[in-house]
XYZ file of C-alpha atoms in Angstrom:
439
model
C -5.197 35.988 26.061
C -8.845 36.464 26.773
C -11.310 33.569 26.775
C -12.544 32.826 23.229
C -16.097 33.702 22.549
C -17.111 32.267 19.208
C -20.084 31.602 17.071
C -21.236 27.976 17.161
C -22.595 28.091 13.658
C -26.209 27.594 12.825
C -28.286 25.673 15.168
C -28.113 24.732 18.805
C -24.702 24.214 20.421
C -25.819 21.495 22.748
C -26.862 18.809 20.255
C -23.674 19.516 18.332
C -21.394 18.974 21.227
C -23.175 15.773 22.239
C -22.958 14.420 18.823
C -19.303 15.288 18.646
C -18.511 13.393 21.799
C -20.572 10.410 20.675
C -19.027 10.212 17.275
C -15.531 10.627 18.724
C -15.963 7.844 21.259
C -17.514 5.405 18.783
C -14.868 6.181 16.183
C -11.867 5.721 18.402
C -13.385 2.530 19.881
C -13.922 1.048 16.485
C -10.426 1.916 15.384
C -8.677 0.379 18.315
C -10.492 -2.978 17.827
C -9.263 -3.220 14.263
C -6.542 -5.836 13.546
C -3.067 -4.300 13.663
C -1.272 -3.979 10.336
C 0.727 -0.864 10.499
C 4.307 -0.868 11.639
C 4.595 0.100 15.325
C 6.470 3.313 16.099
C 9.150 2.954 18.781
C 8.259 4.892 21.875
C 11.634 5.091 23.559
C 9.929 6.659 26.529
C 9.084 9.705 24.438
C 5.733 11.602 24.655
C 3.365 11.590 21.647
C 4.637 13.670 18.696
C 2.997 17.021 18.122
C 1.754 18.687 14.988
C 4.534 19.559 12.617
C 4.324 23.356 12.343
C 6.118 25.597 9.893
C 8.572 28.124 11.287
C 6.172 30.803 10.197
C 3.341 29.313 12.293
C 5.589 28.801 15.296
C 6.719 32.435 15.062
C 3.320 33.413 16.451
C 4.157 31.880 19.839
C 4.120 34.687 22.381
C 2.333 37.124 20.020
C -0.708 37.789 22.244
C -2.035 41.116 20.945
C -3.601 41.803 17.501
C -0.732 44.168 16.678
C 1.881 41.555 17.530
C 0.140 38.962 15.468
C -0.162 41.352 12.473
C 3.547 42.004 12.832
C 4.326 38.259 12.734
C 2.023 37.882 9.683
C 3.807 40.771 7.938
C 7.168 39.138 8.492
C 6.014 35.799 7.300
C 4.408 37.222 4.165
C 7.318 39.594 3.413
C 9.346 36.624 2.150
C 6.509 35.600 -0.191
C 5.758 36.936 -3.656
C 2.266 38.240 -4.389
C 0.486 34.936 -5.069
C -2.478 36.377 -6.768
C -0.266 37.892 -9.469
C 2.154 34.919 -9.663
C -0.748 32.615 -10.507
C -2.535 35.100 -12.698
C -5.604 35.254 -10.435
C -5.646 39.043 -10.926
C -6.683 38.427 -14.550
C -9.804 36.760 -13.166
C -10.375 39.608 -10.654
C -10.321 42.009 -13.601
C -13.116 39.943 -15.171
C -15.195 40.049 -11.928
C -14.206 36.597 -10.591
C -13.066 37.367 -6.991
C -14.682 34.597 -5.069
C -17.903 36.413 -4.372
C -20.674 34.129 -3.302
C -18.300 31.265 -2.454
C -17.323 30.041 1.008
C -14.072 28.413 1.875
C -13.256 26.936 5.258
C -10.111 26.089 7.062
C -10.233 23.240 9.520
C -7.872 23.779 12.442
C -7.323 23.022 16.143
C -7.915 26.014 18.477
C -7.905 28.655 15.727
C -7.369 32.329 16.658
C -9.892 34.355 18.589
C -8.544 37.539 16.932
C -8.368 36.236 13.399
C -10.732 38.733 11.802
C -8.978 41.743 13.445
C -5.556 40.421 12.290
C -6.643 39.718 8.780
C -8.505 43.026 8.391
C -5.465 45.050 9.601
C -3.223 43.145 7.211
C -5.656 43.582 4.349
C -5.949 47.347 4.907
C -2.160 47.622 4.517
C -2.130 45.605 1.343
C -5.086 46.863 -0.670
C -7.399 43.940 0.102
C -11.055 44.393 1.173
C -12.117 43.567 4.727
C -12.645 39.868 5.184
C -16.023 38.232 5.413
C -15.000 35.856 8.036
C -16.872 33.650 10.602
C -15.483 31.385 13.322
C -17.382 28.306 14.376
C -16.836 25.708 17.081
C -18.882 22.746 15.879
C -17.074 20.117 18.021
C -17.300 21.974 21.386
C -16.072 25.130 22.963
C -12.428 25.945 22.280
C -10.342 26.774 25.340
C -8.015 29.760 25.530
C -4.299 29.045 24.942
C -3.625 29.702 28.674
C -6.329 27.391 30.021
C -5.296 24.580 32.402
C -4.272 21.464 30.405
C -3.697 23.299 27.175
C -0.183 23.327 25.741
C 0.228 27.132 25.182
C 2.962 26.821 22.566
C 0.949 24.314 20.529
C -2.213 26.360 20.791
C -0.469 29.608 19.737
C 1.149 27.906 16.839
C -2.243 26.700 15.717
C -3.279 30.359 15.940
C -0.389 31.172 13.654
C -1.419 28.425 11.307
C -4.992 29.785 11.253
C -3.854 33.369 10.448
C -1.584 32.187 7.694
C -4.318 29.939 6.127
C -6.865 32.669 6.014
C -4.424 35.185 4.634
C -3.610 32.756 1.758
C -7.314 32.284 1.024
C -8.082 36.009 1.212
C -5.098 36.974 -0.986
C -6.233 34.568 -3.697
C -10.058 35.153 -3.425
C -10.617 38.510 -1.680
C -14.431 38.409 -1.884
C -14.961 34.805 -0.775
C -16.462 34.185 2.627
C -13.986 32.475 4.967
C -14.993 30.123 7.828
C -12.577 28.990 10.529
C -13.815 25.732 11.904
C -11.883 25.426 15.214
C -11.849 22.325 17.309
C -11.012 22.029 21.012
C -8.467 19.147 20.831
C -4.995 19.488 19.309
C -4.371 17.183 16.291
C -1.115 15.414 16.758
C -0.255 12.013 15.388
C -2.523 8.997 15.169
C -6.201 9.499 15.981
C -5.731 12.296 18.502
C -7.811 15.331 17.435
C -9.082 13.774 14.185
C -12.603 12.593 15.456
C -13.345 16.200 16.421
C -12.121 17.460 13.049
C -14.187 14.953 11.120
C -17.269 15.928 13.225
C -16.622 19.542 12.126
C -16.634 18.458 8.548
C -19.986 16.683 9.074
C -21.340 19.833 10.780
C -20.308 21.992 7.880
C -21.753 19.524 5.443
C -25.073 19.195 7.224
C -25.539 22.956 7.525
C -24.319 23.659 4.013
C -21.754 26.176 5.287
C -18.736 25.637 2.980
C -18.066 24.974 -0.706
C -14.399 24.151 -0.125
C -12.728 22.821 3.005
C -8.924 23.163 3.425
C -6.930 20.896 5.817
C -3.465 21.876 6.766
C -2.620 18.920 8.896
C -1.642 15.242 8.615
C -0.531 12.176 10.448
C 1.585 9.273 9.205
C -0.465 6.188 8.091
C 1.788 4.005 10.154
C 0.698 5.810 13.365
C -2.811 4.423 13.248
C -3.589 1.019 14.832
C -3.923 -0.450 11.333
C -4.189 0.753 7.788
C -7.868 -0.303 7.799
C -8.476 1.718 10.981
C -7.652 4.916 9.025
C -10.825 4.385 6.941
C -13.083 4.787 9.986
C -12.404 8.503 9.399
C -13.652 8.487 5.840
C -17.486 8.725 6.251
C -17.330 12.430 7.074
C -15.187 13.104 3.879
C -17.509 10.907 1.809
C -20.611 12.688 3.021
C -18.942 16.032 2.197
C -17.956 14.838 -1.226
C -21.471 13.579 -2.008
C -22.780 17.003 -0.945
C -20.574 18.705 -3.508
C -17.933 20.018 -1.054
C -14.392 19.981 -2.419
C -11.830 18.737 0.132
C -8.208 19.999 -0.082
C -5.234 18.879 2.038
C -1.545 19.547 2.410
C 0.835 16.783 1.354
C 3.099 17.131 4.423
C 6.591 18.567 5.159
C 8.657 15.504 5.814
C 9.560 14.607 2.234
C 8.818 10.920 1.506
C 8.883 10.019 5.243
C 6.892 11.149 8.318
C 7.054 11.469 12.057
C 6.741 8.712 14.607
C 3.704 8.351 16.778
C 6.062 8.985 19.692
C 8.747 11.451 18.785
C 11.093 12.771 17.930
C 12.308 11.562 14.550
C 10.944 10.266 11.318
C 10.555 6.707 9.850
C 13.690 5.528 8.080
C 11.699 4.516 5.090
C 8.962 5.826 2.864
C 5.563 6.387 4.473
C 2.439 8.380 3.566
C 0.372 10.964 5.394
C -3.387 11.053 5.982
C -5.638 12.831 4.846
C -3.167 13.555 1.979
C -3.421 9.847 0.968
C -7.189 9.840 0.999
C -8.652 9.604 -2.578
C -11.612 11.777 -1.523
C -9.219 14.712 -1.116
C -7.231 16.827 -3.601
C -3.752 16.906 -2.162
C -1.377 19.827 -2.600
C 2.432 19.573 -2.886
C 4.758 22.433 -2.323
C 6.770 24.443 -4.964
C 8.950 27.437 -4.925
C 8.209 30.508 -7.024
C 11.075 32.377 -8.619
C 9.935 36.040 -9.362
C 11.554 39.385 -9.902
C 10.610 42.511 -7.990
C 7.675 43.074 -10.499
C 6.367 39.597 -9.954
C 7.582 38.127 -13.227
C 8.940 34.640 -13.232
C 12.687 34.379 -13.598
C 12.714 30.616 -13.666
C 10.218 27.768 -13.712
C 8.813 26.610 -10.390
C 10.560 23.764 -8.661
C 9.897 21.551 -5.663
C 10.409 22.763 -2.089
C 13.511 20.842 -0.869
C 15.666 20.393 2.216
C 18.642 22.306 0.871
C 16.662 25.567 0.326
C 13.993 25.335 2.975
C 15.031 22.838 5.637
C 12.242 20.362 4.637
C 10.962 18.590 1.666
C 7.359 18.609 0.393
C 5.384 15.450 1.111
C 4.866 12.987 -1.656
C 4.369 9.262 -1.935
C 2.189 6.214 -2.138
C -0.415 5.159 0.266
C -0.407 1.828 1.965
C -3.991 2.220 3.034
C -5.812 3.279 -0.122
C -5.815 1.517 -3.523
C -5.258 3.419 -6.667
C -8.600 5.156 -7.559
C -9.892 4.668 -11.055
C -9.141 8.286 -12.043
C -5.462 7.597 -11.525
C -5.405 4.615 -13.881
C -4.177 6.898 -16.638
C -0.911 7.448 -14.645
C -0.384 3.916 -13.299
C 2.643 3.296 -15.540
C 4.261 6.311 -14.051
C 3.511 5.498 -10.397
C 4.194 1.834 -10.948
C 1.782 1.078 -8.087
C -1.684 -0.222 -7.352
C -1.881 2.357 -4.525
C -2.997 6.008 -4.450
C -0.267 8.439 -5.108
C -0.137 12.007 -3.982
C 0.079 15.013 -4.385
C -2.319 15.760 -7.120
C -1.259 19.345 -7.896
C 1.220 21.795 -6.236
C 1.442 25.445 -5.340
C 3.794 27.726 -3.346
C 4.899 26.007 -0.222
C 8.089 27.677 1.129
C 6.225 27.883 4.434
C 5.144 24.255 4.192
C 2.396 22.598 2.238
C 0.078 24.082 4.907
C 0.544 27.188 2.720
C -0.138 25.373 -0.587
C -3.523 23.893 0.455
C -5.290 27.152 1.437
C -3.777 28.896 -1.671
C -5.399 26.233 -3.848
C -8.566 26.432 -1.785
C -8.630 30.175 -2.811
C -8.309 29.233 -6.372
C -11.209 26.870 -6.018
C -13.238 29.653 -4.502
C -12.790 31.615 -7.680
C -13.974 28.522 -9.619
C -17.057 28.086 -7.383
C -18.059 31.689 -8.291
C -17.425 31.096 -12.002
C -19.385 27.869 -11.816
C -22.296 29.452 -9.968
C -22.117 26.614 -7.458
C -20.091 23.837 -5.859
C -17.537 21.834 -7.783
C -17.593 18.577 -5.936
C -14.722 16.071 -6.197
C -12.355 17.505 -8.786
C -9.776 14.746 -9.018
C -11.579 12.767 -11.835
C -11.602 16.004 -13.930
C -8.027 16.853 -12.991
C -6.673 13.434 -14.050
C -8.843 12.627 -17.097
C -9.419 16.046 -18.602
C -7.246 18.870 -17.287
C -3.862 17.212 -16.622
C -3.505 15.702 -20.084
C -4.234 19.052 -21.698
C -1.380 20.763 -19.920
C -1.013 24.505 -20.392
C -4.179 24.762 -22.374
C -6.014 23.848 -19.159
C -3.804 26.005 -16.951
C -1.596 23.180 -15.802
C 1.992 24.311 -15.510
C 4.481 21.509 -15.489
C 7.096 21.229 -12.683
C 10.094 19.286 -13.904
C 12.816 20.157 -11.335
C 13.305 19.115 -7.742
C 13.492 16.139 -5.422
C 11.910 15.638 -2.010
C 14.380 13.273 -0.409
C 14.794 13.924 3.274
C 16.283 12.467 6.432
C 18.223 9.839 4.543
C 15.084 8.552 2.800
C 15.209 8.571 -0.953
C 12.230 10.524 -2.269
C 10.612 11.261 -5.596
C 11.830 13.445 -8.464
C 9.900 15.890 -10.503
C 9.851 15.115 -14.249
C 8.088 16.076 -17.495
C 4.331 15.564 -17.246
C 2.709 13.856 -14.273
C 5.019 12.597 -11.509
C 4.601 11.458 -7.940
C 6.685 14.359 -6.604
C 4.524 17.239 -7.881
C 1.402 15.595 -9.307
C 0.430 17.369 -12.467
C 2.530 20.431 -11.592
C 1.153 23.804 -10.629
C -1.464 26.188 -12.051
C -2.181 29.258 -14.060
C -5.452 30.317 -12.387
C -6.610 32.421 -15.302
C -6.737 29.351 -17.469
C -7.225 26.643 -14.861
C -10.393 28.147 -13.354
C -12.459 28.321 -16.624
C -11.064 24.908 -17.730
C -12.128 23.370 -14.344
C -15.539 24.797 -14.558
C -16.045 23.280 -18.001
C -14.523 19.898 -16.929
C -16.750 19.336 -13.930
C -19.921 19.436 -16.105
């Protein structure tokens, strides 16, 4: 693969890189001086765990040309129904709501140097317009996947993750601008890679680049030096939220558990994933659509589960973050003083890293309809939209369980539940209801 030449975004690259390194150093130093509270993960002589990629993302390993990557994308998407129709987004398109004027970003390690070519070729085959796509490197120059010191398989899997993310966004909001914010350090477990990612969030906030930021990654709360140490990553998310940026994250693909800091294997008890557990973020669980050849539902959506998909969607209760006030209305259901997640769910048969960018696309439609940013949507979701149910485009998910690896999980039920949050969405109703609710 050729060296990656990318756009650094607006402004000078040099101050951005220096700021990234300074912020990263200070952040990690502060975190490792915090008192330890989290349970230590056994090392057993194992190397640090890597990012948990879906099989679809990993299928891109070895696909070096644009044509090969398009082929991998086609095969991954062939197993998926047309999301825009399944969630009634096409009704919004017919009314002129296509995401025009909005910008949605995906935050990833490494990214894909050929992402625009891949997406444009895919779009041409499937009746979608060419993508308005920009790639930025706000935390420093991204190396090629074959550069010395770079794990090629991990890097190429991140490329697959990137291509899948932007395809989900484009398929839901075809006229939204898409930004790939690529960082030069692989996110794994614990702090590794996260300071660079939070710097990228700050950069996009400062330069007013994105209305919605999607994060298809996560690390187990127990893998930080302490639960309090996790919160050293929060300032970037807080600044983005105050600027009106809506943050979206995937809930994870390990059911109610999560991977050790040093792999392989998952914790033998319930754990939570960050940033899914962060109250500044709207977290997406994973469901399965059941449609016929014409895209009509043959059965209600249910949770992604181990039996059907080999993994369970992430759901649980944070040990780091107290229950936010907007979740007080569901406290009798969660039975906890801590933040529960996910908040809402969408198609996730390729992992909740699929669900998050899909919902980011829905939010891009809402940004256009709102004529501006939405900001933090969780208060509106919990106090206004969720209780209205189908009137507000909230479709209940009542079937499924996310138990995995011998750890008892959470079960979907009528109304709000820990397993699926409020359920899933009918975009044609949800988007206008959300626009009304955030005012």
